[in-house]
Amino acid sequence: MTQLPLPAGQLATPLEPLHRRLGARMVSFAGYSMPLHYAPGILAEHRHCRAAAALFDVSHMGQAVLRGKEADLAIERLVCGDIVNLAPGRQRYSLLMHESGGIRDDVMLARLDAQRLFLVMNASRKADDAAYISAALPKGVELEVLAERALLALQGPQAAVVLRRFLPGVDNLPFLGVLETALEGVSVLVSRSGYTGEDGFEISVPEDHAIRIAEILLAEPEVQPAGLGARDTLRLEAGLCLYGADIDETTNPVEAALAWVVSKRRRLAWDFVGAEAVRAAFRNGPARLRVGLRVEGRTVARGGSAIIGPDGAPVGHITSGGFSPTLNASIAMGYVRRDLSAEGTPLSVRVRGTDVPARISPLPFVPHRYVR
Amino acid sequence: MSKLRFTKDHEWVRYDGNVATVGITDHAQAELGDIVFVELPEVGRELKAGEACAVVESVKAASDVYAPLSGRVSETNNAIVQDPALVNRSAEDEGWFFRMVPTNLSELDTLMDEAAYRDFLASQQ
């Protein structure tokens, strides 16, 4: 089979040849040629992840190690979560903050040991994040971008059963636990985390071994590959934010319904970038809130669709919307005026000029099944 | 004798000397992926050739379907409203969208026949 060259300027992950071999439909995402789906299609991949285990290539995301004495204190200036009290071997979802109180990026931060933190950033933000963080670090603390590592996500109720065949005991890793270990003779960093709402793992592997490790996992009977399409419908069902759609530099954590990410200790000190604006949002209550919406019928309300209030006037907008394979229904997330954000509030969404009835729904749409 | 024609927007139209049946091509359904929702025109609606008249929504995106001919909608396929995936399974047969009574048959000759459509697809690769 002949292989088409990548378009100029397009980046590829270490797994790109494997995606082609598996017959993936490739698309450009954040500058990377990525699999949108494989032969079974988005719906089948989505359902397989909820039923068994799916393997995703998320190597486009940024990985970095923050190293040095008081690296935790240094990064705490920039994020709104408690990192100083993060125990070794534990990971936390956090937000890299903008001076305005908006969100520069949503990141996963893990403590490897006293002087090393591991950071996972969004593909679209990683270059900016790395430059911004590096410039803000004091002497003696360094950010090392791990450009030569791939990242695999093994997600689904069977993920632990599969992975423990290669990493005995890995099923004892708690949710958001992190482990530096060896997998098939390769040093890897495994975390019990993911972005599907299912139990699962993210595995950081040196790029030279990425295809081999992926193939080993794909050879297990429970595992099927899944692309970005299923990753998006899964995270939407799980009520998780997509950076650039549901959150960005113009949304603060409080209105984004991510107030829980602002750790208690940080709410006493208010000593992170953007803290004043976040504090004001807490004090005054936000004018709008991120909510879930169940749309009547099967009309899909995509990002940008207006949300219409009882009097026919716009009261917000959709930021992510799609068809939920699990619920067999149209679901969306968006921002609405806070006085209209209560569960069950009847609203409508404007799709192609027609107002389709919708109701505020609790998030997540599909319950999380993390191990606790 | 029925005539099968194709548009550049990947609709097909089969004219049987009386009514024209319209759908999207197998190539179009494959490009769209899993179809989850279809919106069809009202029966009786007068369409102009090239006018957006139906919507097909897949897990990836929404796309317009354009009228290949001018005419009046005479029937719609409720089966694909109930089961949108029927369009994936049988795009050029059971997964038809609507039927119409054409008002200007010469428009048929501006469309591609099967061989021309195949060449058109090849040129798009």
XYZ file of C-alpha atoms in Angstrom:
497
model
C 0.000 0.000 0.000
C 1.316 3.439 -0.818
C 1.368 6.031 1.908
C 0.370 9.579 1.203
C 2.796 12.123 2.586
C 1.498 14.402 5.307
C 0.471 17.876 4.195
C 3.221 20.437 4.752
C 3.454 21.674 8.307
C 1.360 18.816 9.653
C 2.739 17.059 12.723
C 2.403 13.362 13.381
C 2.434 11.366 16.595
C 4.752 8.346 16.938
C 1.669 6.140 16.370
C 0.743 7.650 13.002
C 1.991 4.648 10.938
C -0.097 2.340 13.121
C -3.229 4.465 12.586
C -2.736 4.235 8.808
C -2.203 0.500 9.007
C -5.411 0.162 11.042
C -7.301 2.056 8.326
C -8.034 5.159 10.365
C -9.747 8.168 8.859
C -7.173 10.858 9.627
C -7.993 14.499 10.319
C -6.002 17.528 11.315
C -6.364 18.450 14.982
C -4.264 21.092 16.754
C -1.721 20.798 13.937
C -1.485 17.001 14.194
C -2.654 14.341 11.810
C -4.876 12.310 14.144
C -7.304 9.398 13.784
C -10.923 10.606 13.784
C -12.140 7.019 13.753
C -11.242 3.552 12.490
C -13.320 1.212 10.338
C -16.072 0.509 12.931
C -16.892 4.226 13.210
C -17.436 6.668 16.056
C -20.607 5.074 17.460
C -19.130 1.580 17.671
C -15.870 2.890 19.174
C -17.804 4.913 21.725
C -19.923 1.918 22.754
C -16.884 -0.342 22.917
C -15.209 2.048 25.344
C -18.284 2.053 27.602
C -18.596 -1.752 27.370
C -15.009 -3.070 27.335
C -11.807 -1.118 26.661
C -10.668 1.373 24.021
C -7.154 2.513 23.212
C -6.689 6.161 22.235
C -3.582 7.889 20.957
C -3.349 11.166 22.863
C 0.320 11.770 22.073
C -0.544 15.186 20.639
C -1.006 16.404 24.192
C 1.942 18.090 25.869
C 3.939 16.267 28.530
C 6.494 17.926 30.753
C 8.377 17.496 34.001
C 8.781 20.392 36.385
C 11.940 19.875 38.365
C 13.625 21.633 41.246
C 13.424 22.631 44.878
C 9.969 24.039 45.612
C 8.760 23.299 42.089
C 5.307 22.861 43.675
C 5.330 26.380 45.113
C 6.458 27.757 41.765
C 3.632 26.159 39.794
C 1.086 27.060 42.478
C 1.538 30.707 41.569
C 0.149 29.845 38.123
C -2.637 27.369 38.921
C -5.639 27.553 41.263
C -5.247 24.114 42.869
C -3.374 22.837 45.905
C -0.172 21.290 44.586
C 2.011 21.729 47.675
C -0.121 19.177 49.526
C -0.349 16.774 46.602
C 1.096 13.476 47.857
C 3.815 11.655 45.907
C 2.187 9.330 43.378
C -0.990 11.404 43.182
C -2.425 13.444 40.331
C -4.869 16.336 40.215
C -6.911 18.176 37.561
C -6.003 21.849 37.651
C -6.279 25.100 35.744
C -3.469 27.267 34.484
C -4.847 30.726 35.096
C -4.893 33.973 33.153
C -4.411 37.332 34.864
C -8.052 38.165 33.978
C -9.331 35.170 35.950
C -9.841 33.255 32.708
C -8.372 29.849 31.967
C -5.118 29.523 30.020
C -5.376 25.746 29.955
C -6.773 22.814 31.887
C -4.000 20.451 32.895
C -3.249 17.279 34.845
C -0.551 17.731 37.462
C 1.068 14.779 39.225
C 3.662 14.644 41.948
C 6.383 12.103 41.196
C 8.496 12.971 44.234
C 9.545 15.935 46.380
C 11.231 17.758 43.515
C 9.462 16.495 40.386
C 5.990 17.210 39.057
C 4.543 15.736 35.857
C 2.300 17.889 33.707
C -0.083 17.030 30.843
C -1.315 19.933 28.707
C -3.724 20.360 25.786
C -2.193 20.005 22.328
C -3.497 23.385 21.204
C -2.018 25.101 24.267
C 1.202 23.250 25.006
C 3.613 25.597 23.210
C 2.123 28.681 24.889
C 1.926 26.909 28.238
C 5.558 25.819 28.164
C 6.809 29.303 27.248
C 4.587 30.934 29.844
C 5.467 28.530 32.663
C 9.192 28.591 31.900
C 9.269 32.384 31.929
C 7.512 32.459 35.288
C 9.761 29.950 37.081
C 12.255 31.050 39.715
C 15.935 30.092 39.525
C 16.494 26.449 40.312
C 13.141 25.247 38.926
C 12.997 24.018 35.339
C 10.345 22.812 32.959
C 11.517 19.971 30.752
C 9.161 19.347 27.838
C 9.003 15.614 27.059
C 8.645 15.934 23.294
C 9.885 12.399 22.710
C 7.179 10.604 24.593
C 3.896 9.227 23.344
C 0.740 9.095 25.457
C -1.742 6.234 25.257
C -5.121 6.207 26.977
C -6.620 2.806 27.763
C -10.186 3.499 28.844
C -13.189 1.428 29.820
C -14.477 -1.030 32.414
C -12.058 -3.742 31.209
C -8.989 -1.463 31.150
C -7.672 -2.605 34.551
C -8.148 -6.306 33.760
C -6.157 -5.846 30.561
C -3.340 -3.725 31.953
C -2.685 -5.911 34.987
C -1.686 -8.742 32.649
C 1.373 -6.654 31.819
C 1.647 -4.711 35.071
C 0.614 -7.006 37.924
C -0.937 -4.980 40.732
C -1.745 -1.965 38.565
C -5.418 -2.556 39.352
C -4.593 -1.528 42.930
C -3.568 1.935 41.759
C -6.232 4.328 43.097
C -8.127 6.797 40.920
C -5.672 9.620 40.088
C -2.759 7.534 41.318
C 0.527 7.694 39.378
C 3.209 5.046 39.035
C 6.673 5.055 37.421
C 7.304 1.505 36.324
C 8.420 -0.748 33.471
C 6.030 -2.203 30.895
C 7.495 -4.901 28.626
C 10.956 -3.647 29.530
C 10.142 -0.022 28.740
C 10.061 2.662 31.422
C 6.581 4.165 31.525
C 4.560 6.537 33.629
C 1.091 5.177 34.320
C -1.747 7.195 35.832
C -5.239 5.980 36.639
C -7.035 8.717 34.818
C -8.573 9.647 31.492
C -11.207 11.798 29.889
C -14.060 9.427 29.087
C -15.800 9.101 32.466
C -14.740 5.449 32.581
C -12.094 3.751 34.669
C -8.825 3.724 32.770
C -5.188 4.602 32.479
C -2.949 7.021 30.672
C 0.427 5.569 29.803
C 3.357 7.788 28.910
C 5.857 5.836 26.786
C 9.134 6.709 25.007
C 8.208 7.326 21.361
C 10.441 4.537 20.004
C 8.386 1.954 21.883
C 4.945 3.499 21.405
C 3.793 1.342 18.486
C 4.971 -1.866 20.127
C 3.193 -1.085 23.404
C 0.032 -0.047 21.542
C 0.075 -3.265 19.516
C 0.533 -5.366 22.644
C -2.540 -3.749 24.191
C -4.562 -3.953 20.962
C -3.823 -7.684 20.758
C -5.860 -8.243 23.918
C -9.387 -9.423 23.092
C -11.108 -6.655 25.116
C -9.293 -3.768 23.408
C -10.259 -1.888 20.241
C -8.701 1.336 18.947
C -10.792 4.503 19.193
C -10.277 7.904 17.621
C -10.845 11.547 18.441
C -14.512 11.330 17.392
C -15.361 8.858 20.154
C -13.102 10.698 22.574
C -15.249 13.798 22.013
C -18.650 12.086 22.402
C -17.388 10.218 25.493
C -16.090 13.334 27.230
C -19.290 15.214 26.379
C -21.435 12.477 27.975
C -19.097 12.667 30.982
C -19.689 16.442 31.190
C -15.973 17.179 30.808
C -14.781 20.432 29.269
C -13.019 20.735 25.938
C -10.508 23.572 26.037
C -11.237 26.122 23.323
C -14.919 25.187 23.270
C -16.289 25.015 26.817
C -13.498 26.905 28.555
C -10.912 29.455 27.457
C -9.291 32.715 28.549
C -12.708 34.426 28.655
C -14.317 31.951 31.087
C -13.465 31.904 34.774
C -13.505 28.699 36.865
C -16.632 29.734 38.787
C -18.867 30.313 35.765
C -17.342 27.219 34.099
C -18.711 25.171 37.042
C -15.118 24.308 37.926
C -15.140 26.109 41.284
C -14.218 22.771 42.902
C -10.826 23.007 41.183
C -10.002 26.113 43.254
C -8.653 24.325 46.339
C -9.748 25.443 49.811
C -6.260 26.506 50.830
C -5.977 28.709 47.758
C -9.339 30.322 48.578
C -7.892 31.553 51.848
C -4.652 32.925 50.411
C -5.891 34.100 46.953
C -2.270 34.109 45.813
C -2.438 32.734 42.266
C -2.454 34.545 38.926
C -5.990 35.823 38.315
C -7.046 35.260 41.932
C -8.698 38.668 42.358
C -11.114 38.087 39.482
C -11.913 34.562 40.653
C -12.476 35.843 44.168
C -14.922 38.440 42.836
C -16.780 35.744 40.902
C -17.108 33.716 44.112
C -18.228 36.740 46.117
C -20.738 38.150 43.648
C -21.822 34.956 41.975
C -21.188 34.599 38.241
C -23.582 36.157 35.732
C -23.658 32.923 33.749
C -22.991 29.262 34.391
C -21.900 26.268 32.363
C -24.763 23.779 32.291
C -25.847 20.587 30.578
C -28.845 20.570 28.229
C -30.994 17.739 26.957
C -32.382 18.707 23.563
C -35.757 17.312 22.508
C -35.785 14.908 19.567
C -32.594 14.119 17.702
C -31.635 17.586 16.451
C -28.026 18.226 17.409
C -27.188 21.659 18.809
C -23.543 22.279 17.908
C -21.232 24.837 19.510
C -22.302 28.402 18.750
C -26.061 27.722 18.724
C -28.020 30.312 20.696
C -29.893 29.277 23.847
C -33.295 30.973 23.962
C -35.155 31.902 27.164
C -38.878 31.616 27.971
C -39.539 35.097 26.534
C -37.870 34.276 23.203
C -34.690 36.263 23.836
C -31.167 34.757 23.775
C -29.930 33.841 27.261
C -26.704 32.058 26.367
C -25.002 29.814 23.858
C -23.998 26.215 23.306
C -20.274 25.454 23.567
C -20.325 21.679 22.807
C -23.128 19.566 21.489
C -23.611 16.169 20.010
C -25.512 12.973 19.847
C -25.139 10.757 22.908
C -24.762 7.115 21.851
C -25.367 5.940 25.431
C -28.590 7.909 25.942
C -29.621 7.814 22.283
C -30.407 11.502 22.651
C -29.165 14.955 21.777
C -27.036 16.522 24.528
C -25.108 19.768 24.841
C -23.201 21.988 27.212
C -23.286 25.746 27.202
C -23.458 28.910 29.226
C -26.775 30.385 30.407
C -27.792 33.270 32.632
C -27.445 32.033 36.196
C -31.136 32.660 37.062
C -32.047 30.150 34.322
C -29.485 27.515 35.256
C -31.571 25.373 37.632
C -32.029 21.730 36.724
C -35.162 21.189 34.655
C -35.521 24.796 33.479
C -37.268 24.692 30.084
C -35.369 26.632 27.411
C -34.792 26.152 23.701
C -31.834 26.046 21.374
C -31.856 27.749 17.981
C -30.716 25.329 15.284
C -30.903 26.399 11.633
C -33.470 29.075 12.507
C -35.773 26.787 14.481
C -36.126 26.871 18.271
C -35.957 23.319 19.579
C -37.092 22.712 23.187
C -34.344 21.802 25.658
C -34.052 21.391 29.421
C -31.222 22.041 31.845
C -29.830 18.648 32.791
C -27.434 17.690 35.571
C -23.827 16.933 34.588
C -22.467 14.410 33.866
C -25.083 13.088 31.439
C -23.699 9.574 31.931
C -22.465 8.752 35.467
C -18.693 8.515 35.944
C -17.392 5.043 36.730
C -13.999 5.913 38.166
C -12.614 3.518 40.791
C -12.803 5.107 44.211
C -36.778 3.276 -18.295
C -35.497 5.049 -15.236
C -32.688 7.545 -15.310
C -30.112 7.684 -12.480
C -28.219 10.940 -12.100
C -25.782 12.442 -9.571
C -24.909 15.921 -8.312
C -21.570 17.396 -7.302
C -22.963 17.626 -3.776
C -23.277 13.823 -3.702
C -27.036 13.486 -4.067
C -28.517 10.897 -6.389
C -31.839 11.202 -8.216
C -33.704 8.421 -9.965
C -36.408 9.540 -12.405
C -38.850 6.855 -13.478
C -40.857 8.906 -15.973
C -43.198 10.172 -13.305
C -41.546 10.978 -9.999
C -37.939 11.518 -9.003
C -36.539 9.800 -5.894
C -33.699 11.622 -4.138
C -31.057 10.468 -1.690
C -27.393 10.857 -0.800
C -24.749 8.672 -2.374
C -22.932 5.807 -0.739
C -19.773 7.912 -0.942
C -21.560 10.702 0.982
C -22.762 8.402 3.762
C -19.263 6.940 4.135
C -17.792 10.440 4.400
C -20.378 11.505 6.968
C -19.985 8.458 9.177
C -22.692 7.304 11.588
C -25.866 9.211 10.740
C -27.953 10.052 13.792
C -30.579 12.488 12.545
C -32.308 13.391 9.307
C -34.549 16.383 8.666
C -36.725 16.114 5.549
C -38.711 18.731 3.597
C -42.481 19.004 4.052
C -44.627 17.209 1.508
C -45.963 19.827 -0.911
C -42.955 22.130 -0.638
C -41.877 23.654 -3.949
C -38.142 23.279 -4.434
C -35.735 25.019 -6.782
C -32.791 23.025 -8.084
C -29.799 23.633 -5.817
C -31.903 24.723 -2.858
C -31.003 23.329 0.596
C -34.014 21.200 1.515
C -32.919 18.522 3.984
C -30.319 18.083 6.714
C -28.329 15.022 7.535
C -26.533 14.946 10.843
C -23.776 12.476 11.648
C -21.804 12.107 14.848
C -19.240 14.375 13.174
C -21.253 17.224 11.675
C -24.453 18.465 10.063
C -24.692 18.717 6.272
C -27.282 20.185 3.962
C -28.891 18.132 1.239
C -29.706 20.094 -1.913
C -32.594 19.574 -4.322
C -31.126 18.076 -7.493
C -34.130 19.248 -9.535
C -36.896 21.822 -9.302
C -40.293 20.491 -8.380
C -42.787 19.675 -5.640
C -42.080 17.241 -2.812
C -44.608 14.389 -3.039
C -43.428 11.935 -0.399
C -40.777 11.613 2.332
C -39.117 8.505 3.729
C -40.256 8.118 7.317
C -38.098 5.003 7.692
C -34.893 7.095 7.805
C -36.434 9.499 10.327
C -37.158 6.526 12.607
C -33.832 4.831 11.872
C -31.252 7.317 10.527
C -28.601 4.562 10.317
C -30.619 3.101 7.419
C -28.937 5.787 5.308
C -25.548 4.287 6.227
C -26.726 0.767 5.465
C -28.545 1.473 2.228
C -27.844 4.988 0.979
C -28.797 4.437 -2.644
C -31.846 2.247 -2.069
C -33.905 1.945 1.145
C -32.239 5.035 2.594
C -33.829 7.431 0.060
C -34.795 10.878 1.392
C -37.822 12.153 -0.552
C -39.726 11.945 -3.826
C -40.595 14.895 -5.980
C -42.550 15.733 -9.119
C -40.056 17.597 -11.321
C -41.180 20.717 -13.135
C -38.230 21.041 -15.492
C -36.959 17.741 -16.873
C -34.153 19.395 -18.819
C -32.408 19.875 -15.475
C -31.822 16.107 -15.392
C -29.436 16.415 -18.326
C -27.240 18.898 -16.448
C -26.462 16.195 -13.861
C -23.834 13.426 -14.057
C -24.564 9.852 -15.016
C -23.012 7.032 -13.030
C -19.764 6.880 -15.007
C -19.317 10.655 -14.848
C -19.951 10.645 -11.093
C -17.370 7.895 -10.631
C -14.844 10.001 -12.561
C -15.829 13.026 -10.484
C -15.149 11.090 -7.254
C -11.802 9.893 -8.589
C -10.851 13.485 -9.434
C -11.678 14.551 -5.869
C -9.271 12.082 -4.262
